[in-house]
Tab-separated table of C-alpha atoms in Angstrom:
chain	number	residue	atom	x	y	z
A	1	MET	CA	-80.785	42.175	35.235
A	2	SER	CA	-82.581	39.396	37.102
A	3	TYR	CA	-80.578	37.638	39.818
A	4	ASP	CA	-82.089	35.404	42.464
A	5	PHE	CA	-79.651	33.313	44.504
A	6	ARG	CA	-82.532	30.967	45.434
A	7	ASP	CA	-83.398	30.131	41.819
A	8	THR	CA	-81.023	27.169	41.578
A	9	ALA	CA	-82.238	26.158	38.113
A	10	ALA	CA	-81.031	29.465	36.627
A	11	PHE	CA	-77.356	28.758	37.363
A	12	HIS	CA	-75.089	26.812	35.007
A	13	GLY	CA	-71.369	26.273	34.517
A	14	VAL	CA	-68.275	25.969	36.683
A	15	MET	CA	-66.349	29.217	37.182
A	16	VAL	CA	-62.771	29.502	38.433
A	17	PHE	CA	-61.333	32.747	39.746
A	18	CYS	CA	-57.786	32.726	38.350
A	19	GLU	CA	-55.383	34.684	40.487
A	20	GLN	CA	-52.593	36.688	38.872
A	21	ARG	CA	-49.803	38.506	40.605
A	22	GLN	CA	-47.816	41.128	38.747
A	23	GLY	CA	-49.112	39.806	35.435
A	24	LYS	CA	-48.362	36.132	36.094
A	25	LEU	CA	-50.941	33.398	36.687
A	26	MET	CA	-50.485	31.295	39.828
A	27	PRO	CA	-49.925	27.482	39.676
A	28	THR	CA	-53.140	26.989	41.665
A	29	ASP	CA	-55.112	28.405	38.717
A	30	PHE	CA	-54.171	25.473	36.491
A	31	GLU	CA	-55.005	22.958	39.223
A	32	LEU	CA	-58.451	24.498	39.729
A	33	VAL	CA	-59.242	24.739	36.015
A	34	SER	CA	-58.268	21.070	35.655
A	35	GLU	CA	-60.559	20.128	38.554
A	36	ALA	CA	-63.355	22.311	37.152
A	37	ARG	CA	-63.092	20.384	33.889
A	38	LYS	CA	-63.677	17.110	35.760
A	39	LEU	CA	-66.679	18.543	37.613
A	40	ALA	CA	-68.160	19.936	34.397
A	41	ASN	CA	-67.766	16.567	32.664
A	42	ASP	CA	-69.539	14.850	35.557
A	43	LEU	CA	-72.355	17.407	35.500
A	44	GLY	CA	-72.905	16.681	31.793
A	45	ASN	CA	-75.279	18.673	29.568
A	46	ASN	CA	-72.266	20.388	27.933
A	47	THR	CA	-71.480	22.240	31.149
A	48	GLU	CA	-68.929	24.984	30.502
A	49	VAL	CA	-65.758	25.702	32.434
A	50	ILE	CA	-65.390	29.466	32.732
A	51	ALA	CA	-62.088	30.981	33.822
A	52	LEU	CA	-62.245	34.497	35.240
A	53	VAL	CA	-59.142	36.664	35.296
A	54	LEU	CA	-58.752	40.243	36.530
A	55	GLY	CA	-55.836	42.589	35.861
A	56	ASP	CA	-54.621	45.553	33.848
A	57	ASP	CA	-53.164	43.478	30.985
A	58	CYS	CA	-54.212	39.819	30.675
A	59	THR	CA	-52.551	39.107	27.340
A	60	GLY	CA	-51.692	35.432	26.914
A	61	MET	CA	-53.581	34.276	29.994
A	62	PRO	CA	-56.663	32.911	28.147
A	63	HIS	CA	-54.472	30.618	26.028
A	64	GLU	CA	-52.793	29.200	29.153
A	65	LEU	CA	-56.063	28.643	31.004
A	66	ALA	CA	-57.837	27.045	28.056
A	67	GLY	CA	-55.046	24.522	27.658
A	68	TYR	CA	-55.942	23.093	31.050
A	69	GLY	CA	-59.672	22.826	30.383
A	70	ALA	CA	-61.373	26.222	30.254
A	71	ASP	CA	-64.016	26.560	27.527
A	72	LYS	CA	-64.372	30.288	27.997
A	73	VAL	CA	-62.190	32.952	29.602
A	74	ILE	CA	-63.772	36.137	30.902
A	75	VAL	CA	-61.232	38.947	30.994
A	76	CYS	CA	-61.720	41.987	33.231
A	77	GLU	CA	-59.096	44.628	32.491
A	78	ASP	CA	-58.719	47.941	34.314
A	79	ALA	CA	-55.737	49.789	35.751
A	80	ARG	CA	-57.365	49.559	39.188
A	81	LEU	CA	-57.267	45.748	38.949
A	82	LYS	CA	-53.522	45.488	38.365
A	83	ASP	CA	-52.905	44.589	42.007
A	84	TYR	CA	-55.357	42.860	44.320
A	85	THR	CA	-57.574	44.940	46.574
A	86	THR	CA	-60.547	43.453	48.373
A	87	ASP	CA	-63.103	46.099	47.415
A	88	ALA	CA	-62.294	46.330	43.699
A	89	TYR	CA	-62.040	42.584	43.103
A	90	THR	CA	-65.210	41.858	45.075
A	91	GLN	CA	-67.175	44.427	43.070
A	92	VAL	CA	-66.045	43.105	39.711
A	93	ILE	CA	-66.378	39.387	40.500
A	94	CYS	CA	-69.884	39.811	41.905
A	95	ASN	CA	-70.912	41.786	38.810
A	96	VAL	CA	-69.623	38.928	36.634
A	97	VAL	CA	-71.565	36.383	38.702
A	98	TYR	CA	-74.753	38.458	38.456
A	99	GLU	CA	-74.500	38.282	34.656
A	100	TYR	CA	-73.163	34.759	34.037
A	101	LYS	CA	-74.812	32.911	36.981
A	102	PRO	CA	-72.320	30.040	37.438
A	103	GLU	CA	-73.519	27.000	39.363
A	104	ILE	CA	-70.126	26.492	41.025
A	105	ILE	CA	-67.282	28.912	41.830
A	106	LEU	CA	-63.793	27.695	42.771
A	107	ILE	CA	-61.166	29.958	44.335
A	108	GLY	CA	-57.682	29.024	45.490
A	109	ALA	CA	-57.182	29.002	49.270
A	110	THR	CA	-54.246	31.390	48.964
A	111	ASN	CA	-53.808	34.523	51.063
A	112	ILE	CA	-55.779	36.433	48.446
A	113	GLY	CA	-58.427	33.748	47.998
A	114	ARG	CA	-59.053	33.461	51.716
A	115	ASP	CA	-59.699	37.195	51.889
A	116	LEU	CA	-61.732	37.437	48.686
A	117	ALA	CA	-64.022	34.380	48.816
A	118	PRO	CA	-65.956	35.207	52.009
A	119	ARG	CA	-66.535	38.791	50.840
A	120	CYS	CA	-68.005	37.557	47.565
A	121	ALA	CA	-70.086	34.849	49.265
A	122	ALA	CA	-71.594	37.360	51.660
A	123	ARG	CA	-72.463	39.775	48.858
A	124	LEU	CA	-73.907	36.967	46.717
A	125	HIS	CA	-75.982	35.649	49.658
A	126	THR	CA	-74.651	32.114	49.366
A	127	GLY	CA	-72.556	29.672	51.360
A	128	LEU	CA	-68.824	29.069	51.234
A	129	THR	CA	-66.820	25.981	52.161
A	130	ALA	CA	-63.227	26.948	52.871
A	131	ASP	CA	-59.988	25.006	52.448
A	132	CYS	CA	-61.454	22.024	50.591
A	133	THR	CA	-59.373	18.947	49.825
A	134	SER	CA	-61.964	17.027	47.753
A	135	LEU	CA	-64.818	18.017	45.441
A	136	ASN	CA	-67.437	15.752	43.870
A	137	VAL	CA	-70.704	16.160	41.984
A	138	ASP	CA	-71.063	12.533	40.883
A	139	MET	CA	-72.511	10.495	43.754
A	140	GLY	CA	-70.808	7.269	42.623
A	141	LYS	CA	-67.379	8.939	42.728
A	142	TYR	CA	-68.217	10.481	46.086
A	143	MET	CA	-69.091	7.035	47.463
A	144	ASP	CA	-65.751	5.721	46.175
A	145	PHE	CA	-64.055	8.606	47.982
A	146	LEU	CA	-65.840	7.700	51.216
A	147	ARG	CA	-64.859	4.024	50.921
A	148	GLU	CA	-61.215	4.981	50.598
A	149	ASN	CA	-61.046	7.809	53.124
A	150	SER	CA	-63.625	7.127	55.829
A	151	THR	CA	-64.864	4.474	58.215
A	152	MET	CA	-68.550	5.088	57.416
A	153	ASP	CA	-70.896	2.154	56.959
A	154	LEU	CA	-72.205	2.994	53.497
A	155	THR	CA	-74.825	0.256	53.619
A	156	LYS	CA	-76.829	2.338	56.055
A	157	GLY	CA	-78.987	5.293	55.060
A	158	LYS	CA	-80.448	6.321	51.735
A	159	TRP	CA	-78.226	7.718	48.998
A	160	ASP	CA	-79.582	9.789	46.121
A	161	PHE	CA	-77.465	8.759	43.148
A	162	GLU	CA	-79.148	11.398	40.973
A	163	ASP	CA	-77.857	14.184	43.204
A	164	LYS	CA	-75.518	16.464	41.239
A	165	GLY	CA	-74.954	18.973	44.027
A	166	LEU	CA	-71.368	19.868	44.884
A	167	LYS	CA	-70.057	17.807	47.794
A	168	MET	CA	-67.271	19.845	49.362
A	169	THR	CA	-64.980	17.964	51.751
A	170	ARG	CA	-62.539	19.624	54.134
A	171	PRO	CA	-60.651	18.815	57.357
A	172	ALA	CA	-62.461	19.649	60.608
A	173	PHE	CA	-61.585	19.650	64.308
A	174	GLY	CA	-57.890	20.163	63.724
A	175	GLY	CA	-57.750	17.557	60.976
A	176	HIS	CA	-59.125	14.735	63.135
A	177	LEU	CA	-62.336	14.536	61.092
A	178	MET	CA	-63.331	15.096	57.471
A	179	ALA	CA	-66.540	17.040	56.919
A	180	THR	CA	-68.533	17.114	53.680
A	181	ILE	CA	-70.603	20.271	53.261
A	182	ILE	CA	-73.365	20.936	50.722
A	183	CYS	CA	-75.224	24.059	49.657
A	184	PRO	CA	-78.543	22.739	48.287
A	185	ARG	CA	-80.746	25.847	48.482
A	186	PHE	CA	-78.575	28.685	47.198
A	187	ARG	CA	-76.345	29.378	44.207
A	188	PRO	CA	-73.558	29.599	43.374
A	189	GLN	CA	-71.935	26.797	45.357
A	190	MET	CA	-68.585	28.250	46.441
A	191	SER	CA	-65.369	26.592	47.566
A	192	THR	CA	-61.839	27.640	48.275
A	193	VAL	CA	-59.416	24.814	47.472
A	194	ARG	CA	-56.072	24.226	49.078
A	195	PRO	CA	-53.115	24.691	46.690
A	196	GLY	CA	-51.476	21.448	45.612
A	197	VAL	CA	-54.511	19.269	46.371
A	198	MET	CA	-55.911	18.996	42.860
A	199	LYS	CA	-53.794	17.536	40.076
A	200	LYS	CA	-53.007	19.689	37.070
A	201	ALA	CA	-54.056	18.130	33.764
A	202	GLU	CA	-51.806	17.784	30.740
A	203	PHE	CA	-51.761	20.927	28.621
A	204	ASP	CA	-53.943	20.569	25.506
A	205	GLU	CA	-52.730	22.841	22.695
A	206	ALA	CA	-55.818	22.183	20.554
A	207	LYS	CA	-58.069	23.188	23.438
A	208	ALA	CA	-55.979	26.297	24.001
A	209	ALA	CA	-56.257	27.327	20.353
A	210	ALA	CA	-60.058	27.020	20.442
A	211	VAL	CA	-60.577	29.202	23.513
A	212	LYS	CA	-63.424	31.721	23.585
A	213	VAL	CA	-62.463	35.041	25.151
A	214	GLU	CA	-65.041	37.529	26.398
A	215	LYS	CA	-64.127	41.001	27.604
A	216	PHE	CA	-66.278	42.094	30.514
A	217	ASN	CA	-67.192	45.746	30.876
A	218	VAL	CA	-65.609	46.710	34.197
A	219	VAL	CA	-67.633	49.179	36.237
A	220	LEU	CA	-66.082	50.300	39.503
A	221	ASP	CA	-67.437	52.812	41.975
A	222	ASP	CA	-64.361	54.693	43.162
A	223	ALA	CA	-66.273	55.899	46.201
A	224	GLU	CA	-66.438	52.301	47.429
A	225	LEU	CA	-62.735	51.589	46.936
A	226	LYS	CA	-61.234	52.064	50.384
A	227	THR	CA	-57.661	51.036	49.565
A	228	LYS	CA	-55.083	51.700	46.863
A	229	VAL	CA	-51.858	49.775	46.260
A	230	LEU	CA	-48.962	52.234	46.116
A	231	GLU	CA	-46.105	49.744	45.923
A	232	VAL	CA	-45.513	45.977	46.009
A	233	VAL	CA	-42.465	44.966	48.054
A	234	LYS	CA	-41.437	41.314	48.035
A	235	GLU	CA	-40.165	39.894	51.316
A	236	ALA	CA	-36.676	38.447	51.065
A	237	LYS	CA	-37.485	35.493	53.355
A	238	LYS	CA	-36.781	32.139	51.754
A	239	MET	CA	-39.924	30.021	51.777
A	240	VAL	CA	-40.076	26.236	51.611
A	241	ASP	CA	-41.629	25.110	48.313
A	242	LEU	CA	-43.134	21.786	49.341
A	243	ILE	CA	-45.803	21.795	46.643
A	244	GLY	CA	-43.319	22.188	43.786
A	245	ALA	CA	-40.663	19.826	45.167
A	246	ASP	CA	-39.757	16.589	43.382
A	247	VAL	CA	-38.164	15.130	46.513
A	248	ILE	CA	-39.384	15.560	50.095
A	249	VAL	CA	-37.715	14.095	53.177
A	250	ALA	CA	-40.219	14.320	56.034
A	251	VAL	CA	-39.740	13.708	59.751
A	252	GLY	CA	-42.249	12.613	62.372
A	253	GLN	CA	-42.350	11.890	66.090
A	254	GLY	CA	-39.787	9.136	65.552
A	255	ILE	CA	-37.081	11.791	65.981
A	256	SER	CA	-38.317	12.662	69.498
A	257	SER	CA	-35.329	11.048	71.251
A	258	ASN	CA	-33.044	13.604	69.595
A	259	PRO	CA	-35.075	16.129	67.564
A	260	GLU	CA	-32.148	18.384	66.683
A	261	GLU	CA	-30.083	15.528	65.270
A	262	GLY	CA	-33.097	14.013	63.511
A	263	VAL	CA	-33.885	17.285	61.732
A	264	ARG	CA	-30.209	17.798	60.862
A	265	LEU	CA	-29.872	14.355	59.302
A	266	ALA	CA	-33.154	14.673	57.392
A	267	GLN	CA	-32.126	18.077	56.069
A	268	GLU	CA	-28.745	16.695	54.976
A	269	LEU	CA	-30.439	13.839	53.096
A	270	ALA	CA	-32.871	16.292	51.489
A	271	ASP	CA	-30.013	18.569	50.412
A	272	THR	CA	-28.045	15.616	49.003
A	273	LEU	CA	-31.058	14.467	46.963
A	274	GLY	CA	-31.903	17.989	45.804
A	275	GLY	CA	-35.118	18.018	47.825
A	276	VAL	CA	-36.728	19.843	50.738
A	277	LEU	CA	-37.515	19.052	54.349
A	278	GLY	CA	-41.077	18.158	55.319
A	279	ALA	CA	-42.677	17.311	58.646
A	280	SER	CA	-45.754	15.910	60.322
A	281	ARG	CA	-48.042	18.126	62.381
A	282	ALA	CA	-46.696	16.671	65.645
A	283	VAL	CA	-43.185	17.821	64.740
A	284	VAL	CA	-44.403	21.325	63.920
A	285	ASP	CA	-46.531	21.508	67.084
A	286	SER	CA	-43.476	20.492	69.116
A	287	GLY	CA	-41.545	23.429	67.639
A	288	TRP	CA	-38.847	21.298	66.050
A	289	VAL	CA	-39.455	22.794	62.585
A	290	THR	CA	-41.523	25.722	61.337
A	291	ALA	CA	-45.081	25.444	60.008
A	292	ASP	CA	-44.103	25.990	56.359
A	293	HIS	CA	-42.633	22.447	56.401
A	294	GLN	CA	-45.895	20.758	57.434
A	295	VAL	CA	-47.460	18.083	55.211
A	296	GLY	CA	-50.999	16.787	55.747
A	297	GLN	CA	-54.626	17.824	55.942
A	298	THR	CA	-53.774	20.853	58.072
A	299	GLY	CA	-50.533	21.499	56.194
A	300	LYS	CA	-49.703	21.192	52.504
A	301	THR	CA	-50.793	18.479	50.093
A	302	VAL	CA	-47.871	17.279	47.975
A	303	HIS	CA	-47.275	15.017	44.955
A	304	PRO	CA	-43.473	14.629	44.690
A	305	LYS	CA	-41.668	11.998	42.675
A	306	LEU	CA	-40.086	10.752	45.913
A	307	TYR	CA	-41.388	11.074	49.477
A	308	ILE	CA	-39.243	9.729	52.299
A	309	ALA	CA	-41.137	9.376	55.582
A	310	LEU	CA	-38.839	9.130	58.603
A	311	GLY	CA	-40.432	8.101	61.882
A	312	ILE	CA	-43.926	9.054	60.676
A	313	SER	CA	-46.631	6.688	61.877
A	314	GLY	CA	-48.981	7.529	59.013
A	315	ALA	CA	-52.123	8.871	60.688
A	316	ILE	CA	-54.919	9.498	58.186
A	317	GLN	CA	-54.398	13.261	58.472
A	318	HIS	CA	-50.807	12.938	57.266
A	319	LYS	CA	-51.476	10.305	54.616
A	320	ALA	CA	-54.133	12.529	53.043
A	321	GLY	CA	-51.426	15.064	52.273
A	322	MET	CA	-48.832	12.748	50.675
A	323	GLN	CA	-50.328	9.398	49.651
A	324	ASP	CA	-50.416	10.364	45.955
A	325	SER	CA	-46.630	10.740	45.798
A	326	GLU	CA	-45.117	8.706	42.934
A	327	ASN	CA	-42.747	6.767	45.214
A	328	ILE	CA	-42.867	6.560	49.004
A	329	ILE	CA	-40.065	5.209	51.188
A	330	ALA	CA	-41.046	4.760	54.833
A	331	ILE	CA	-38.761	4.065	57.798
A	332	ASN	CA	-40.356	3.237	61.133
A	333	LYS	CA	-39.548	1.037	64.145
A	334	ASN	CA	-43.145	-0.154	64.284
A	335	ALA	CA	-43.809	-2.813	61.654
A	336	GLU	CA	-47.565	-2.169	62.028
A	337	ALA	CA	-47.339	1.573	61.355
A	338	PRO	CA	-50.104	2.714	58.942
A	339	ILE	CA	-47.528	4.520	56.789
A	340	PHE	CA	-46.483	1.139	55.369
A	341	GLU	CA	-49.968	0.762	53.827
A	342	VAL	CA	-49.160	3.478	51.263
A	343	ALA	CA	-45.391	2.969	51.038
A	344	THR	CA	-43.730	1.785	47.847
A	345	TYR	CA	-40.815	0.559	49.963
A	346	GLY	CA	-40.884	0.074	53.727
A	347	ILE	CA	-37.981	-0.364	56.138
A	348	VAL	CA	-38.513	-1.445	59.732
A	349	GLY	CA	-35.637	-0.002	61.720
A	350	ASP	CA	-34.091	2.899	63.612
A	351	LEU	CA	-33.922	6.039	61.493
A	352	PHE	CA	-30.863	7.340	63.399
A	353	THR	CA	-28.970	4.226	62.307
A	354	LEU	CA	-30.295	4.146	58.751
A	355	LEU	CA	-30.171	7.847	57.859
A	356	PRO	CA	-26.334	8.199	57.880
A	357	MET	CA	-26.149	5.120	55.649
A	358	MET	CA	-28.692	6.623	53.229
A	359	ILE	CA	-26.814	9.940	53.158
A	360	ASP	CA	-23.500	8.198	52.409
A	361	ALA	CA	-25.129	6.115	49.648
A	362	ALA	CA	-26.746	9.197	48.094
A	363	LYS	CA	-23.447	11.090	48.117
A	364	GLU	CA	-21.636	8.101	46.584
A	365	ALA	CA	-24.260	7.847	43.828
A	366	LYS	CA	-23.700	11.497	42.878
A	367	LYS	CA	-19.973	11.030	42.275
């Protein structure tokens, strides 16, 4: 089998590693397959979207993945792949890449993905951009992205509009800058993508019915498998599901005069509306709420039906994580706060005065 990571012309297709846990696909898989479909369409030349799934029984998974845009699903089944282990998954995925030679590989930036992706990249002798929040192959769309999200003077410099290389954008320097990274000399181009960043497409039943499934012959060297999963024990800790929430009530530095009361009121409003509590990075760094509540470039990217921003100025790092919410209500004392630029409704005022009124109104509406 011939494999040369420097022979860029030999690589074709967009591959997505689809993570399963205890026989269930993760929501990130559908987001990544949907994004892969967009990239493949922009690449043209009938570029395929290939979903890759590993496990001991993958029944039903190809149908799900195809409905969100996969043209082909490669299934790797083996009892040793039932639960994730670094060595086994790295062996199998690299063997698949050696045979199929995808131009692009996308992996979710989950706990598993963050462990797996660098191992595969090192073995495949290629680069990896971690924790991406934007992906583009079409230069025109990338320029549109820069106009909206950067202060660059795009009239300067030369731009190659024929360039179809993957432009992988991620936060840098603690979220204060956005860096776009390319991998022009080696293949595949690899990215891990933050969960919740990419939008899941509508499920297409016709596409799902037409899926092509290929079983891959799994070959594992037991001598190289250093770990074995004996038991999976789920932690009982209740985690905040920001990504799946329809309503998020988020607090910022505007609660600094009385953080405890600000968090309490925001939590009460969130509970009344059936939502969850979110926060800006400054609030998390101050220790007023835990990190699993953080929204923004260095936190979670969310798309709720309703996002209520309380005392959040709207720095670009925070806006990048919530500006695609369906409806945004912002409350801030500063009428010039950047958060009002993306708000559906803006209120200039003191959140400690307005929040009790909002809570009472929400409770009255539920009667």
